[in-house]
mmCIF file of C-alpha atoms and ligand atoms in Angstrom:
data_model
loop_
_atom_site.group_PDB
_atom_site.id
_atom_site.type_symbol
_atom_site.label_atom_id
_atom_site.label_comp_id
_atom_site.label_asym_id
_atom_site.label_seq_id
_atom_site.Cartn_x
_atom_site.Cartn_y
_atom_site.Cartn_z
ATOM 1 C CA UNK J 1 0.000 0.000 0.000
ATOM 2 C CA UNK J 2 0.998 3.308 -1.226
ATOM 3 C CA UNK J 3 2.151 6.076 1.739
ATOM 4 C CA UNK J 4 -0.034 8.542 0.170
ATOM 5 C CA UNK J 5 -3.014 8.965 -2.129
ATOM 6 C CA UNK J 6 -1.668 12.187 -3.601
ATOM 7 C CA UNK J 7 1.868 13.451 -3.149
ATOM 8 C CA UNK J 8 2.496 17.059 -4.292
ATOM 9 C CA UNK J 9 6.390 18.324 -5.506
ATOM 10 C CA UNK J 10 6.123 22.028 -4.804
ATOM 11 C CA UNK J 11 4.264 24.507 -2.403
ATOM 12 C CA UNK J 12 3.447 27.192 -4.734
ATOM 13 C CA UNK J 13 0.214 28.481 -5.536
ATOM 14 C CA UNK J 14 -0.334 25.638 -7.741
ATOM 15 C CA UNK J 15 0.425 22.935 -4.826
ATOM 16 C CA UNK J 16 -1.473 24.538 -1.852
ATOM 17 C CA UNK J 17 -4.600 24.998 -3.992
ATOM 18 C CA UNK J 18 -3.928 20.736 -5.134
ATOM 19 C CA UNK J 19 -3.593 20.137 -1.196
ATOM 20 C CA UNK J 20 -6.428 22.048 -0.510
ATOM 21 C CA UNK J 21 -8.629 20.354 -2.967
ATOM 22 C CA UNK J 22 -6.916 17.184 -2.610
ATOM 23 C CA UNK J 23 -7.940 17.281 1.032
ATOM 24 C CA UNK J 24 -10.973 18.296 0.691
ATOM 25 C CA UNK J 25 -11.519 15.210 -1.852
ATOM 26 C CA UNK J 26 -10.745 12.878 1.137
ATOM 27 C CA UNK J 27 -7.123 12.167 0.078
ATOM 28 C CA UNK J 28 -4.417 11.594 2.485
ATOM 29 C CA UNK J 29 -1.937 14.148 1.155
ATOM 30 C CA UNK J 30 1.712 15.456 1.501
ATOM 31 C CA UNK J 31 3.172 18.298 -0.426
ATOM 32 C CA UNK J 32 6.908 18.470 -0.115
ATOM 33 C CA UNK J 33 9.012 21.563 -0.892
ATOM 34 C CA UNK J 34 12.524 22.464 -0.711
ATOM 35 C CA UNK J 35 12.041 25.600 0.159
ATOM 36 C CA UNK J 36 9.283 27.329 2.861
ATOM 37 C CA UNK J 37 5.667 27.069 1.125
ATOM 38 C CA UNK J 38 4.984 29.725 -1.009
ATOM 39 C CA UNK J 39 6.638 29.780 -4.112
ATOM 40 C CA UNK J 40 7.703 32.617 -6.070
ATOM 41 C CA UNK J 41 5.047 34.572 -4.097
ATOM 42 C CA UNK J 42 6.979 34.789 -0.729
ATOM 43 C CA UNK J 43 9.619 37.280 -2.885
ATOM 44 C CA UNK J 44 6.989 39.278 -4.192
ATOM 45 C CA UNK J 45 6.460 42.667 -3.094
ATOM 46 C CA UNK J 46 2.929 43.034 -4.258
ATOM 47 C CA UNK J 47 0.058 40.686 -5.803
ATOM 48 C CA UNK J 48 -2.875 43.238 -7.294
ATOM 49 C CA UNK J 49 -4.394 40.883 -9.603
ATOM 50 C CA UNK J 50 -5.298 37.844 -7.397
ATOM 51 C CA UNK J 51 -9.206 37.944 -7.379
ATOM 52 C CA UNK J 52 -10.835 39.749 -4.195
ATOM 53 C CA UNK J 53 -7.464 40.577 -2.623
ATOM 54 C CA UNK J 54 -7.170 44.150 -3.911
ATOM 55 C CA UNK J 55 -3.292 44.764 -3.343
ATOM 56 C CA UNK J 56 -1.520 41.966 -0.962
ATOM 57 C CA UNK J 57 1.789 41.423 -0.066
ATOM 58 C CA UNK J 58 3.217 38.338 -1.294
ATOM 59 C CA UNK J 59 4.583 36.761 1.870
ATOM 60 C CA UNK J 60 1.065 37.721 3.010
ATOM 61 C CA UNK J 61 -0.687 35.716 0.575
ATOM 62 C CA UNK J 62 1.699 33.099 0.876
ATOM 63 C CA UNK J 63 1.143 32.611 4.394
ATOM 64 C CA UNK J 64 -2.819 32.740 4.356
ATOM 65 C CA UNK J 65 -2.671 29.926 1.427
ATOM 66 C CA UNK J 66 -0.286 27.913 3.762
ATOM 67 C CA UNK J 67 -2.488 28.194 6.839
ATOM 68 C CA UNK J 68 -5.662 27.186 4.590
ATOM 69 C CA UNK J 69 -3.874 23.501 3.887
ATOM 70 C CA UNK J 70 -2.831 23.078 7.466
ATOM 71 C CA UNK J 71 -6.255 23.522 8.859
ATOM 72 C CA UNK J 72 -7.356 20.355 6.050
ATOM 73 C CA UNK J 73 -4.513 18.552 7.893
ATOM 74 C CA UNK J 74 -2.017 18.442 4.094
ATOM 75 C CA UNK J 75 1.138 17.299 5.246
ATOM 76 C CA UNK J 76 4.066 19.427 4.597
ATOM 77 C CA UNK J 77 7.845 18.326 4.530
ATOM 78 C CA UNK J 78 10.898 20.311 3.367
ATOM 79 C CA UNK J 79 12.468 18.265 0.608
ATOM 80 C CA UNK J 80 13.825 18.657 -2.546
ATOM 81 C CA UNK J 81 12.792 16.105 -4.720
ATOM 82 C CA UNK J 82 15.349 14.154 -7.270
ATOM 83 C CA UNK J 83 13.555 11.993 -9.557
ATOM 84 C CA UNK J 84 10.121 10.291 -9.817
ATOM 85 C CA UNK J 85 9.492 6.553 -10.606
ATOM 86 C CA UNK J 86 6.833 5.721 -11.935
ATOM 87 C CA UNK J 87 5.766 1.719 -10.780
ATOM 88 C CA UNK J 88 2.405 1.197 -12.546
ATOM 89 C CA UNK J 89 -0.212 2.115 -9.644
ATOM 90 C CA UNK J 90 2.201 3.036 -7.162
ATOM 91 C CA UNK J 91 5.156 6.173 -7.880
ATOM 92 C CA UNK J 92 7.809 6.447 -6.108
ATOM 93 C CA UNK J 93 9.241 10.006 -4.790
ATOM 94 C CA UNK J 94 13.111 10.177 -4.420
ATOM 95 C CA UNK J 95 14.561 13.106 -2.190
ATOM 96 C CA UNK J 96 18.156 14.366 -1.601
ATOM 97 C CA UNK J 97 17.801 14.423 2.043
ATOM 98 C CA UNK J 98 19.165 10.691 3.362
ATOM 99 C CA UNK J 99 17.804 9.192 -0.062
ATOM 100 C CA UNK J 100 14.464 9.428 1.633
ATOM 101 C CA UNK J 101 11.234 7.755 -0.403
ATOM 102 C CA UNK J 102 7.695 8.596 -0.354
ATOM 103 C CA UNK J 103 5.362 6.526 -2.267
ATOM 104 C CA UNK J 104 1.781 7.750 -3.686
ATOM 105 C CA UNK J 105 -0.712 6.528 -5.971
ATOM 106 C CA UNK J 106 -1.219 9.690 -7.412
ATOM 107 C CA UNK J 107 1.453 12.894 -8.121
ATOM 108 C CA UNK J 108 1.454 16.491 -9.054
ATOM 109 C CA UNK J 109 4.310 18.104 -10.675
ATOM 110 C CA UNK J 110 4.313 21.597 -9.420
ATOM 111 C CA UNK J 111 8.002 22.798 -8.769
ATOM 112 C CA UNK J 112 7.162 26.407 -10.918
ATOM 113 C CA UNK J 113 10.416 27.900 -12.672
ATOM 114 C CA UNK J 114 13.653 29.405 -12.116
ATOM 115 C CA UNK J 115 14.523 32.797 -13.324
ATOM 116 C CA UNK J 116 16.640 33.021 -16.882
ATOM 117 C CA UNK J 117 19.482 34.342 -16.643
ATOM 118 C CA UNK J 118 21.325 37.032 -18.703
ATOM 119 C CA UNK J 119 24.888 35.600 -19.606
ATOM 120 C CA UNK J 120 26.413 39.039 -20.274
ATOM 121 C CA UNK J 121 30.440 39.049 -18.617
ATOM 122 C CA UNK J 122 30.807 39.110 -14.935
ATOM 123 C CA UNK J 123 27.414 37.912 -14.891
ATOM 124 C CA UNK J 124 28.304 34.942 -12.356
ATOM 125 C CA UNK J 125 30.994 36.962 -10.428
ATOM 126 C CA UNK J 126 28.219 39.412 -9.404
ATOM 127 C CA UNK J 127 25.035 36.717 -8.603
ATOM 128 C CA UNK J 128 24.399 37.059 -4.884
ATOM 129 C CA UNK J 129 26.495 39.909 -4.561
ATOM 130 C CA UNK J 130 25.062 42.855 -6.771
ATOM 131 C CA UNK J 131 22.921 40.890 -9.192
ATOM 132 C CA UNK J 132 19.570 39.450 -7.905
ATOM 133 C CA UNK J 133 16.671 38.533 -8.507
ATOM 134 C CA UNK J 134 14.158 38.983 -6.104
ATOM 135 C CA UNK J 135 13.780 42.782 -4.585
ATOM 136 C CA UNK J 136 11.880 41.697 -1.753
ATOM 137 C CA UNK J 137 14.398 40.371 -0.270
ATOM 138 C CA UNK J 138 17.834 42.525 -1.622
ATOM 139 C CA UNK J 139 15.391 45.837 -1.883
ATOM 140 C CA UNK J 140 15.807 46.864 1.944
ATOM 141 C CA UNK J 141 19.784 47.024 0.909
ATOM 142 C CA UNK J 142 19.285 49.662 -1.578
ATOM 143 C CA UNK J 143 17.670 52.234 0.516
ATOM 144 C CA UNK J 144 19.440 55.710 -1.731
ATOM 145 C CA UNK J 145 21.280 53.729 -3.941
ATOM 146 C CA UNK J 146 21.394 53.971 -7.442
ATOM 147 C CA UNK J 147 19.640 50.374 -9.443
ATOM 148 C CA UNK J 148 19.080 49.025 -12.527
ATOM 149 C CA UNK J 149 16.311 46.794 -13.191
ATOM 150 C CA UNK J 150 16.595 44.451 -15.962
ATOM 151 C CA UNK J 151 13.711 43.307 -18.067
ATOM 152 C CA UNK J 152 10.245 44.917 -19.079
ATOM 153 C CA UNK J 153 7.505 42.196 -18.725
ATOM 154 C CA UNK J 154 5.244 42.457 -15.908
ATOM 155 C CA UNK J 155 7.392 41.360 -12.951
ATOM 156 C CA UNK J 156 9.965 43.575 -13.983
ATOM 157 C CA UNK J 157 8.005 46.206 -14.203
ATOM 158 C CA UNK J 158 6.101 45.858 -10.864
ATOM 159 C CA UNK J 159 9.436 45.245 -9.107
ATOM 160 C CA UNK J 160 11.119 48.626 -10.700
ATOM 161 C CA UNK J 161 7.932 50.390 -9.562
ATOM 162 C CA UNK J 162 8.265 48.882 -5.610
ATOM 163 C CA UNK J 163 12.158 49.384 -5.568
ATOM 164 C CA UNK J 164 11.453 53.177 -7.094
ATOM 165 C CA UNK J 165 9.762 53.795 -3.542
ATOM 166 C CA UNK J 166 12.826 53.541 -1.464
ATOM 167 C CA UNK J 167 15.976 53.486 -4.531
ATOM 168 C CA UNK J 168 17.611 56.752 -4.964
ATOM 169 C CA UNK J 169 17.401 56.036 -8.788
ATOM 170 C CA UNK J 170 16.118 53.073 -11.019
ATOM 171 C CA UNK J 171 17.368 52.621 -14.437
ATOM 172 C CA UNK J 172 14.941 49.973 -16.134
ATOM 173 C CA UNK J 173 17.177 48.603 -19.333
ATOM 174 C CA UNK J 174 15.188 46.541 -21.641
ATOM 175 C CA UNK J 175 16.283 44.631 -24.887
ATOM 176 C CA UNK J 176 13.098 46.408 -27.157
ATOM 177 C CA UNK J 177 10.035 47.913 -25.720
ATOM 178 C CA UNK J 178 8.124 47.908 -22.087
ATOM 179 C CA UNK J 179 5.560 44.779 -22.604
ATOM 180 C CA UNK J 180 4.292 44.666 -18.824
ATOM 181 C CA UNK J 181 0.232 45.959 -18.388
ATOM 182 C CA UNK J 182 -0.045 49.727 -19.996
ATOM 183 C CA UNK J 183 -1.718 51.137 -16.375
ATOM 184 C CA UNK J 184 1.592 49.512 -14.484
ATOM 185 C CA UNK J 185 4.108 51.187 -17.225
ATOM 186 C CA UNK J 186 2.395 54.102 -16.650
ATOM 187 C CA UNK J 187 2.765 54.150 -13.204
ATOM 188 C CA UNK J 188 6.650 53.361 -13.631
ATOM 189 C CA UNK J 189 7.337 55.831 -15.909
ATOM 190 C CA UNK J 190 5.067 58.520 -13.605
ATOM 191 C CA UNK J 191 8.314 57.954 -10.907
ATOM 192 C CA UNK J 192 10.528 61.316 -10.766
ATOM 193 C CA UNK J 193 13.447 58.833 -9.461
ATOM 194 C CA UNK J 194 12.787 56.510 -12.903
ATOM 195 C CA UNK J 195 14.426 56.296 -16.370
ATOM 196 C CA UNK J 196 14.258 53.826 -19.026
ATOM 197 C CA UNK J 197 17.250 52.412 -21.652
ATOM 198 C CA UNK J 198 14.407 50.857 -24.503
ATOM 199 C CA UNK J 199 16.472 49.252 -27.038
ATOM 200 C CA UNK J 200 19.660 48.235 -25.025
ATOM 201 C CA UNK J 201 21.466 45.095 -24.644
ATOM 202 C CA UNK J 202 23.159 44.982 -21.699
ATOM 203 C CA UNK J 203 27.475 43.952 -22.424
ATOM 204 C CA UNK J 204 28.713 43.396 -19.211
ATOM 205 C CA UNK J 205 28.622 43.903 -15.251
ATOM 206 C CA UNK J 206 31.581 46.377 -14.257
ATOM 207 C CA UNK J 207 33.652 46.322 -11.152
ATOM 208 C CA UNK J 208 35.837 44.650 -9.199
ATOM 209 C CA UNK J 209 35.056 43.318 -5.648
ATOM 210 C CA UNK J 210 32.057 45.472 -5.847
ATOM 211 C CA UNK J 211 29.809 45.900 -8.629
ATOM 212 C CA UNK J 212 30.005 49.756 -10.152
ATOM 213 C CA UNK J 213 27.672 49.766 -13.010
ATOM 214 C CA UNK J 214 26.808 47.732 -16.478
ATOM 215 C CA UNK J 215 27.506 48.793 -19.593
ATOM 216 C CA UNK J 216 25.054 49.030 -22.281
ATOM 217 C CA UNK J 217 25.239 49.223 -25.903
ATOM 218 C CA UNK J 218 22.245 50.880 -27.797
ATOM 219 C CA UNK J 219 20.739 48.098 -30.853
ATOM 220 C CA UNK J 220 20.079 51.727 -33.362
ATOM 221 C CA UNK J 221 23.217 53.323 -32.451
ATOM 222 C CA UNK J 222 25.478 50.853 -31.549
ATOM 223 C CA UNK J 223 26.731 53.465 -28.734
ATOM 224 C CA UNK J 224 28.204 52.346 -25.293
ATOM 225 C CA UNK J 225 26.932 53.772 -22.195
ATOM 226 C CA UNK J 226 28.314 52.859 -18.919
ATOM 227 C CA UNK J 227 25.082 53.312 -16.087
ATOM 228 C CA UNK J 228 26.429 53.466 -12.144
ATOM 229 C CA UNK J 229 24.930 51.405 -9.733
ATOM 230 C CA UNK J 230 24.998 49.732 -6.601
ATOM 231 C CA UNK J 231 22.914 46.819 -7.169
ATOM 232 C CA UNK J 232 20.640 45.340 -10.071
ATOM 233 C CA UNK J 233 17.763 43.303 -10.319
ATOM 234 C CA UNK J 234 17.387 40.949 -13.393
ATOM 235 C CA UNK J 235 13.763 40.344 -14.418
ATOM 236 C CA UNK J 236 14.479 38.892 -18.093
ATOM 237 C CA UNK J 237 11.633 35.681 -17.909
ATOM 238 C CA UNK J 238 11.870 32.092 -16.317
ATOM 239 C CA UNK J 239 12.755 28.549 -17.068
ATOM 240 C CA UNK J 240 10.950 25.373 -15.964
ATOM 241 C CA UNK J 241 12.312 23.924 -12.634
ATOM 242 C CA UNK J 242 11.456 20.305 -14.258
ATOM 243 C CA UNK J 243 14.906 18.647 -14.843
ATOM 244 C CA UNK J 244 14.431 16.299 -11.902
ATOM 245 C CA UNK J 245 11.419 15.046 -14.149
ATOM 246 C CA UNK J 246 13.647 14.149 -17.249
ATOM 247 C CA UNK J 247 12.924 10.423 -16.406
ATOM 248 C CA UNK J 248 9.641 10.320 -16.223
ATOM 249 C CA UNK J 249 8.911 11.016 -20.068
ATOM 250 C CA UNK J 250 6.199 13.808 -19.371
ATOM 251 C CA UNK J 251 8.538 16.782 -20.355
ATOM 252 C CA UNK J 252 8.198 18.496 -23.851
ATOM 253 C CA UNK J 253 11.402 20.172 -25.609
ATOM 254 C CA UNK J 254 11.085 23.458 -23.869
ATOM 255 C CA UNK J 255 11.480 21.544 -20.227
ATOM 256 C CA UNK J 256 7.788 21.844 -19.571
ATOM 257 C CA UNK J 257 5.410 19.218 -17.984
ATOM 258 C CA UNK J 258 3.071 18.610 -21.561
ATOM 259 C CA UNK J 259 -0.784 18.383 -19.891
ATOM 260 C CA UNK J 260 -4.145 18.253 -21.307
ATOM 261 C CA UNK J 261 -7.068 20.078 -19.937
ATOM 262 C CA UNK J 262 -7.305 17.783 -17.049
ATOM 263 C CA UNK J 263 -3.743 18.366 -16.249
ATOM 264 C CA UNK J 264 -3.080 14.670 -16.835
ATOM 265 C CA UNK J 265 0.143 14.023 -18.082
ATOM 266 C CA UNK J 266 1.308 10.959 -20.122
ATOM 267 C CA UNK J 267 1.703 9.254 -17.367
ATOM 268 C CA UNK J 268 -0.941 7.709 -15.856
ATOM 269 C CA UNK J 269 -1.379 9.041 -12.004
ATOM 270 C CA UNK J 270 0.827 11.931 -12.544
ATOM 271 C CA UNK J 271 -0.462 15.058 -13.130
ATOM 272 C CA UNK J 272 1.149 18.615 -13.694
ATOM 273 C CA UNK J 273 -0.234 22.212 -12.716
ATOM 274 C CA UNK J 274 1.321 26.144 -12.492
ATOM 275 C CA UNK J 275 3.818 27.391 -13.909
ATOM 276 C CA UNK J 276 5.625 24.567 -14.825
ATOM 277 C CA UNK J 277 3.411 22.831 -17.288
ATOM 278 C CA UNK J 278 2.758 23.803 -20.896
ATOM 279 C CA UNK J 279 0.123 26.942 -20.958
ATOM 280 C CA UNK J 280 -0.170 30.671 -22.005
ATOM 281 C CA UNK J 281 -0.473 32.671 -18.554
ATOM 282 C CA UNK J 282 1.478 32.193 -15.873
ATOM 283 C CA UNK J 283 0.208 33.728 -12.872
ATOM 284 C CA UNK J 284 -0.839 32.704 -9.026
ATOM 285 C CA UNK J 285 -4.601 32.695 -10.136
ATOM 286 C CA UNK J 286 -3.889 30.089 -13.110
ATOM 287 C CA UNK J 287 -1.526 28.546 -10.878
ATOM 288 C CA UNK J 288 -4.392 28.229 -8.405
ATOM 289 C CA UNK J 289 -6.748 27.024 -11.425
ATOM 290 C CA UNK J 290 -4.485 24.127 -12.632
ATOM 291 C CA UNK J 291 -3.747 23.058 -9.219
ATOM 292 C CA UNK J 292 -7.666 22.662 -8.568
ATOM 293 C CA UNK J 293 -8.167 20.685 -11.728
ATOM 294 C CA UNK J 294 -5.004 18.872 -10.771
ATOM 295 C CA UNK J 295 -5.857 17.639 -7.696
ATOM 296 C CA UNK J 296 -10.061 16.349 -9.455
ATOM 297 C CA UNK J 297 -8.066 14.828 -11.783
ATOM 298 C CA UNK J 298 -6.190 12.900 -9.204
ATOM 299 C CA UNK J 299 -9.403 11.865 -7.015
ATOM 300 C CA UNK J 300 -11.137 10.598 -9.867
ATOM 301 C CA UNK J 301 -8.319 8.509 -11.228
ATOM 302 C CA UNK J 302 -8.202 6.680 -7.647
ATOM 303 C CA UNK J 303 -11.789 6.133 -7.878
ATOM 304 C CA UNK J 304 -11.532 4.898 -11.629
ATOM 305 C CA UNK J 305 -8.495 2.549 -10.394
ATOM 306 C CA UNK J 306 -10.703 1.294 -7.178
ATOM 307 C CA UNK J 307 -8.139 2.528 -5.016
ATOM 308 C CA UNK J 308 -10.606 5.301 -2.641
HETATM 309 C C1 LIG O 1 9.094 38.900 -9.626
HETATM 310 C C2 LIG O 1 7.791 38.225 -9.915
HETATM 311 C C3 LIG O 1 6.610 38.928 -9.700
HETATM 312 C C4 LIG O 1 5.383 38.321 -9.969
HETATM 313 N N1 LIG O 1 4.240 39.036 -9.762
HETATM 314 C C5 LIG O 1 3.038 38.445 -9.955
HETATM 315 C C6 LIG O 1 1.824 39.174 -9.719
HETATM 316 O O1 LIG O 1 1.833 40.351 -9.340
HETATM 317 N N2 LIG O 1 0.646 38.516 -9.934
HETATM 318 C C7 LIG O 1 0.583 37.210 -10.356
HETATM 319 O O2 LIG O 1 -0.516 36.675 -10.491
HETATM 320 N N3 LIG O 1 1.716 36.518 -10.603
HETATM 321 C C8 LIG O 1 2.935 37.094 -10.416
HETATM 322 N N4 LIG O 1 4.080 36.388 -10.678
HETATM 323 C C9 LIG O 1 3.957 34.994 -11.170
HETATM 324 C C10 LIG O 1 3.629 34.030 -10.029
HETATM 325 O O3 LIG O 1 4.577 34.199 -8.991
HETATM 326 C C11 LIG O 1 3.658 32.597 -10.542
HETATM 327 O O4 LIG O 1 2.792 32.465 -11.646
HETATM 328 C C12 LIG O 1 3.235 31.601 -9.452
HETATM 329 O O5 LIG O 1 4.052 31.719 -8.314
HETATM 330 C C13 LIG O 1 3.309 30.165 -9.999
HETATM 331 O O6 LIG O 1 3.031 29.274 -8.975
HETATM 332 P P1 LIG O 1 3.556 27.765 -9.018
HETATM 333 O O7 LIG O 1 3.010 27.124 -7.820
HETATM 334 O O8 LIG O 1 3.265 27.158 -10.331
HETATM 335 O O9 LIG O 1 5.165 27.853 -8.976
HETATM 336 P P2 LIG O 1 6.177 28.555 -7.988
HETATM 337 O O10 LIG O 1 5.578 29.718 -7.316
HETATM 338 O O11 LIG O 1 7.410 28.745 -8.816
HETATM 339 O O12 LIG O 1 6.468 27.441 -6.880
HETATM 340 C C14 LIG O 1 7.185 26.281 -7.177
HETATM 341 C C15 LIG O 1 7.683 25.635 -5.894
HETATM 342 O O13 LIG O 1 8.315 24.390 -6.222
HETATM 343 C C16 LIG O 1 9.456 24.233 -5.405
HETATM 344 N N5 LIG O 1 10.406 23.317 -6.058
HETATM 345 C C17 LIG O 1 11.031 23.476 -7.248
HETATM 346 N N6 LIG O 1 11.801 22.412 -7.524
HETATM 347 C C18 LIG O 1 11.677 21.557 -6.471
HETATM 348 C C19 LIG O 1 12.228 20.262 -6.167
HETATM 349 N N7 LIG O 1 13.064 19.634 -7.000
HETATM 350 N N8 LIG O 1 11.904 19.694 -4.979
HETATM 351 C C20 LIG O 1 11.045 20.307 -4.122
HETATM 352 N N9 LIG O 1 10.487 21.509 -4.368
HETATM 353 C C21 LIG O 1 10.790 22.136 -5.527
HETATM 354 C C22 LIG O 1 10.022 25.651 -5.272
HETATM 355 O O14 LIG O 1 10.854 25.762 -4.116
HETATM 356 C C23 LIG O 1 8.730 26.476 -5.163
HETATM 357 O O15 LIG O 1 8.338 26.667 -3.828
HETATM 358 C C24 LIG O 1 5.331 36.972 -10.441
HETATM 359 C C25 LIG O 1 6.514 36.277 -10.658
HETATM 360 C C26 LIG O 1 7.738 36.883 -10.414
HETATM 361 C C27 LIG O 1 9.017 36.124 -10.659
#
């Protein structure tokens, strides 16, 4: 007999709302992360588009999602998960931590994405120390410091707008154009402390021990401009965090977990929801959709199999 009915691989959006309905389906359920639960949420400043929440802090949300699967009685365990076997009715969960192995009769790939990175020189000297990616938790450092932001999409954007509140300057450099929701450009650009590079690639990362600035060259001009900084923040689009799925067979050539509309994957039992599977928007409130559907999927393949 399998450990669990359901076992969910990341406590994002997309894996609370799975525990949450996978509970509520009567499945015994653990949802494992290697990090706290939360996801990419916990390092955002600011949610505005989650429905009924008006503007929310990200840890907030996080942490209100979190309590909502405790008090269904999900398990949680911090533990980042290597492969997944798949044994006919029963799949086995391999972690890092002392080899440990959960088995399930049902899974949900949830483990979200990884920011891209840039791969412009120095780019690795500077990660963790003057290049990051999350302004929640480097923004506090750059109270009156000059910053560049990296990137024009939406979490770009929103990120240059919260960092604008407390930087002493933000320089936002993008590759073309701003493509991040017209009312939140607007609000960028509307910041006396704000001023945009469209139509820059950025060459390099400058400094020694300490970053100094990046230099940029313009695409039209081909001119060089060196921009001073303390810190910057690169917001330049994600990749799937699905390699420890490469065995499973369930991965398309992007990296991403290929679903249907039931989230069912080619595998039979194991399903895939957020950010990680293939789909147009990723958000928290999709993320919360597929991990919904996810998790019905789940419940009625153990009642098709005769296993609830
Ligand atoms: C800067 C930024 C700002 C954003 N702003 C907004 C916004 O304002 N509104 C909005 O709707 N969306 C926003 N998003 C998008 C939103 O955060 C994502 O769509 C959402 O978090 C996706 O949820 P998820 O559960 O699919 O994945 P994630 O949130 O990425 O969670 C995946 C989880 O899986 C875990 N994991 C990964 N690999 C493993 C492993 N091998 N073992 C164990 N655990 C693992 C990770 O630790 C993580 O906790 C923003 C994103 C970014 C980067």
């Amino acid at each position: 007999m399998a450990d669990y009915d359901l076992i969910i691989i990341g406590s994002g959006p997309a894996g609370m709302t799975a525990a949450i309905y996978g509970a509520r389906a009567n499945l015994s359920v653990l949802l494992l992360d290697r990090l706290a639960p939360g996801g990419k949420v916990i390092n955002t400043s600011e949610i505005q588009n989650y429905t009924g929440m008006g503007t929310v802090e990200g840890a907030d949300l996080a942490i209100r999602m979190f309590q909502h699967t405790q008090e269904l009685n999900a398990e949680f365990d911090y533990r980042t998960v290597l492969k997944v076997l798949d044994d006919g009715t029963e799949k086995t969960v391999v972690c890092e931590e002392e080899n440990r192995t959960y088995t399930a009769n049902t899974v949900i790939l949830c483990t979200g994405t990884v920011p891209r990175l840039l791969g412009a020189a120095k780019e690795e000297h500077f990660s963790g120390n003057g290049i990051s990616w999350c302004a929640v938790c480097d923004g506090a450092g750059c109270r009156d410091k000059d910053v560049v932001v990296i990137g024009g999409g939406n979490s770009a954007v929103e990120e240059a707008i919260y960092l604008a509140g407390f930087a002493k300057s933000v320089t936002v450099v993008v590759r073309s154009e701003l493509s991040a929701d017209p009312m939140a450009c607007d609000k960028l650009l509307g910041r006396k402390n704000v001023r945009l590079f469209a139509g820059h690639d950025v060459l390099e990362f400058c400094g020694e021990e300490r970053l100094e600035g990046v230099r940029l060259k313009s695409k039209d001009t081909g001119e060089e401009i060196f921009v001073s900084c303390g810190q910057v923040f690169e917001y330049i689009g994600q990749i799937p965090a699905t390699g420890c799925f490469a065995e499973l067979g369930v991965l398309n050539e992007r990296g991403y977990v290929k679903v249907n509309e039931q989230m069912e994957t080619a595998v039979p039992g194991v399903f895939g929801a957020g950010d990680c599977v293939t789909k147009n928007l990723r958000q928290v409130i999709t993320a919360c959709s597929d991990g919904a559907i996810a998790a019905q999927s789940a419940a009625k393949y153990m009642r098709k199999m005769g296993l609830l």
